[in-house]
Short mmCIF file of C-alpha atoms in Angstrom, two decimals:
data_model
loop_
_atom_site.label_atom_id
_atom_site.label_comp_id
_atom_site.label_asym_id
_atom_site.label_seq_id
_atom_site.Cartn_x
_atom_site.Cartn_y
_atom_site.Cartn_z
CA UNK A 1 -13.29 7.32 -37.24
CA UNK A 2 -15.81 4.62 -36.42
CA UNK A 3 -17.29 3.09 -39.36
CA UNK A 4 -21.01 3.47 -40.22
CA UNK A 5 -23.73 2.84 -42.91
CA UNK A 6 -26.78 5.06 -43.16
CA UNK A 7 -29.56 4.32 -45.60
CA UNK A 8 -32.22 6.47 -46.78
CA UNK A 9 -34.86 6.64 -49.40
CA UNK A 10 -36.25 8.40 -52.10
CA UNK A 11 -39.35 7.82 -54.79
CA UNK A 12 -37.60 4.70 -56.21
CA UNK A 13 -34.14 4.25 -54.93
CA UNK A 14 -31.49 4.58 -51.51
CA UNK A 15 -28.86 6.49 -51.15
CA UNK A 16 -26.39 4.24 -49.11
CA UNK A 17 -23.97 6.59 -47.03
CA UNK A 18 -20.66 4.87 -45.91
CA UNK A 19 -18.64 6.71 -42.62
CA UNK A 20 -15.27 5.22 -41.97
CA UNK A 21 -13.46 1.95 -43.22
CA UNK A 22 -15.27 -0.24 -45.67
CA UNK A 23 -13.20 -3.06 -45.58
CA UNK A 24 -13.69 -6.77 -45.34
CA UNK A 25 -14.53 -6.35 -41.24
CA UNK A 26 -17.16 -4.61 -42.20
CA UNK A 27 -19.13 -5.72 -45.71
CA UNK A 28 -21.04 -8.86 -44.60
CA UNK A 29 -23.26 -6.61 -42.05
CA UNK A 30 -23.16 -3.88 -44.53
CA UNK A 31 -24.79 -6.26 -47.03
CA UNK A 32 -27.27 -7.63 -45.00
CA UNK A 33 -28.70 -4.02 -44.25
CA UNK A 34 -28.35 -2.61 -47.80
CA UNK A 35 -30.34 -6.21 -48.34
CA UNK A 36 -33.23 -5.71 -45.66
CA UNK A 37 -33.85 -2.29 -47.48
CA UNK A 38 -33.69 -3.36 -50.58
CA UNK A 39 -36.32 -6.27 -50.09
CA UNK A 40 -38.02 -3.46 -48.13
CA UNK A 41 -37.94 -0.93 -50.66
CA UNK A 42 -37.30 -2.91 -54.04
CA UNK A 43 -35.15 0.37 -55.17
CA UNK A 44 -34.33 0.79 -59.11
CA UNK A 45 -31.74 3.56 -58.50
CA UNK A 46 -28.44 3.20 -55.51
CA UNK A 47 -26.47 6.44 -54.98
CA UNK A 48 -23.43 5.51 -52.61
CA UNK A 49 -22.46 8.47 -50.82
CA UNK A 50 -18.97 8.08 -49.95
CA UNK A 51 -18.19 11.79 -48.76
CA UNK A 52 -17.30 10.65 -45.14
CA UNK A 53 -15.41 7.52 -46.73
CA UNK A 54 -11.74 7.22 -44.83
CA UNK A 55 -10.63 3.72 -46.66
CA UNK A 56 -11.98 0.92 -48.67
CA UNK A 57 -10.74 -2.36 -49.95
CA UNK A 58 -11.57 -5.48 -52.40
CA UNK A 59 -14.32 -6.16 -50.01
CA UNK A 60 -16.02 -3.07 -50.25
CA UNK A 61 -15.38 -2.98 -54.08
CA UNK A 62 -16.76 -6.36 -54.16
CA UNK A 63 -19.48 -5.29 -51.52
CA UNK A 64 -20.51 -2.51 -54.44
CA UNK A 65 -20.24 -4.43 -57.65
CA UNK A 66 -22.84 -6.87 -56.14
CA UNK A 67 -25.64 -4.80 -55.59
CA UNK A 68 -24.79 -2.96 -59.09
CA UNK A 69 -25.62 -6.39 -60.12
CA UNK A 70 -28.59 -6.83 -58.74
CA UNK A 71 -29.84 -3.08 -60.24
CA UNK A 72 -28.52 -4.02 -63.77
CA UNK A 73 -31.35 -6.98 -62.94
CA UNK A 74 -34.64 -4.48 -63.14
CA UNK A 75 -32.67 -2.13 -65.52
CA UNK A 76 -32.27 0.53 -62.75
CA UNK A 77 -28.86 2.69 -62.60
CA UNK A 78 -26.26 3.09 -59.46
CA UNK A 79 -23.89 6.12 -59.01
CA UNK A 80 -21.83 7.69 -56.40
CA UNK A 81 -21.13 10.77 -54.79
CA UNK A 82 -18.68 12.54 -52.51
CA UNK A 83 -15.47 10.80 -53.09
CA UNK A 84 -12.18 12.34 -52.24
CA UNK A 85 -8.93 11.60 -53.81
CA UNK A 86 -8.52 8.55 -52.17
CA UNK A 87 -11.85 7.13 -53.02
CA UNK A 88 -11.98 8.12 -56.82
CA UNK A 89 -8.67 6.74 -56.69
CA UNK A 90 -9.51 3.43 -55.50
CA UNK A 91 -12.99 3.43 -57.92
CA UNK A 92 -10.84 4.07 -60.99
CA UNK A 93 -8.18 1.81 -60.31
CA UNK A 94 -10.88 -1.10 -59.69
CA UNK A 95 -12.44 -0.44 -62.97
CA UNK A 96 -15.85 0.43 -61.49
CA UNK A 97 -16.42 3.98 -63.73
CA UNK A 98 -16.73 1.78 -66.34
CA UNK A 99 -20.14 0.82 -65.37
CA UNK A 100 -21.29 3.66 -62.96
CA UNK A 101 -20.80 7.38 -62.91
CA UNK A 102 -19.89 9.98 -60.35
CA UNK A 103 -22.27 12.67 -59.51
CA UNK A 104 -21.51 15.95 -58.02
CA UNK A 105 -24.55 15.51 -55.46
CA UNK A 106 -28.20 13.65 -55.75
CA UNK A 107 -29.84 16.18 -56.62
CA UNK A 108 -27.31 16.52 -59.90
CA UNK A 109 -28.13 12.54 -60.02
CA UNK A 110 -31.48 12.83 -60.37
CA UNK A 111 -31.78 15.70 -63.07
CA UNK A 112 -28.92 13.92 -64.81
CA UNK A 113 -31.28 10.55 -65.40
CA UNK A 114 -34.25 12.44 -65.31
CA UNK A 115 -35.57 11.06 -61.82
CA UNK A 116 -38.42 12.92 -60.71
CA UNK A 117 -40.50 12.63 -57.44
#
């Protein structure tokens, strides 16, 4: 499967949709799109939607923690949805549920933290 982002937006956040491998061949252009629509959209809340996710790697870990960084900055929240085995795997052994839930779907997300549009 070819690898591809998708990014889309709601009131005050993206949901960032990853198809494929995110692995280090792929996370510098990655970032630099999840940045232009950021800058673009100055989101509070990131859901990554990872449903069509085949592999990922330190990169793409890494590739995640950094933009939870830069929500943590205006006190916004980041979550994902749509992982597999594999993925929820990979999430738990890196340590990231310790600072980021999983959601059974955005909508679930948003009632959850009380987003409203």
């Amino acid at each position: 499967m070819e690898s591809k982002i998708k990014i889309t937006s709601f009131d005050e956040g993206l949901v960032i949709k990853i198809s494929g491998d995110l692995d280090s061949s792929k996370t510098f252009l990655y970032k630099e799109k999840i940045h232009q629509y950021m800058r673009e959209y100055g989101p509070k809340y990131i859901i990554w939607d990872f449903k069509d996710l085949t592999f990922i790697d330190s990169a793409g870990i890494g590739l995640i923690l950094g933009r939870f960084n830069e929500i943590e900055r205006v006190k916004g929240i980041m979550g994902l949805i749509g992982l597999n085995s594999y993925s929820r795997k990979v999430i738990q052994i890196s340590g990231l549920f310790s600072i980021m839930k999983e959601y059974s779907s955005l909508k679930a997300f948003m009632k959850e933290e009380r987003i409203t549009l």
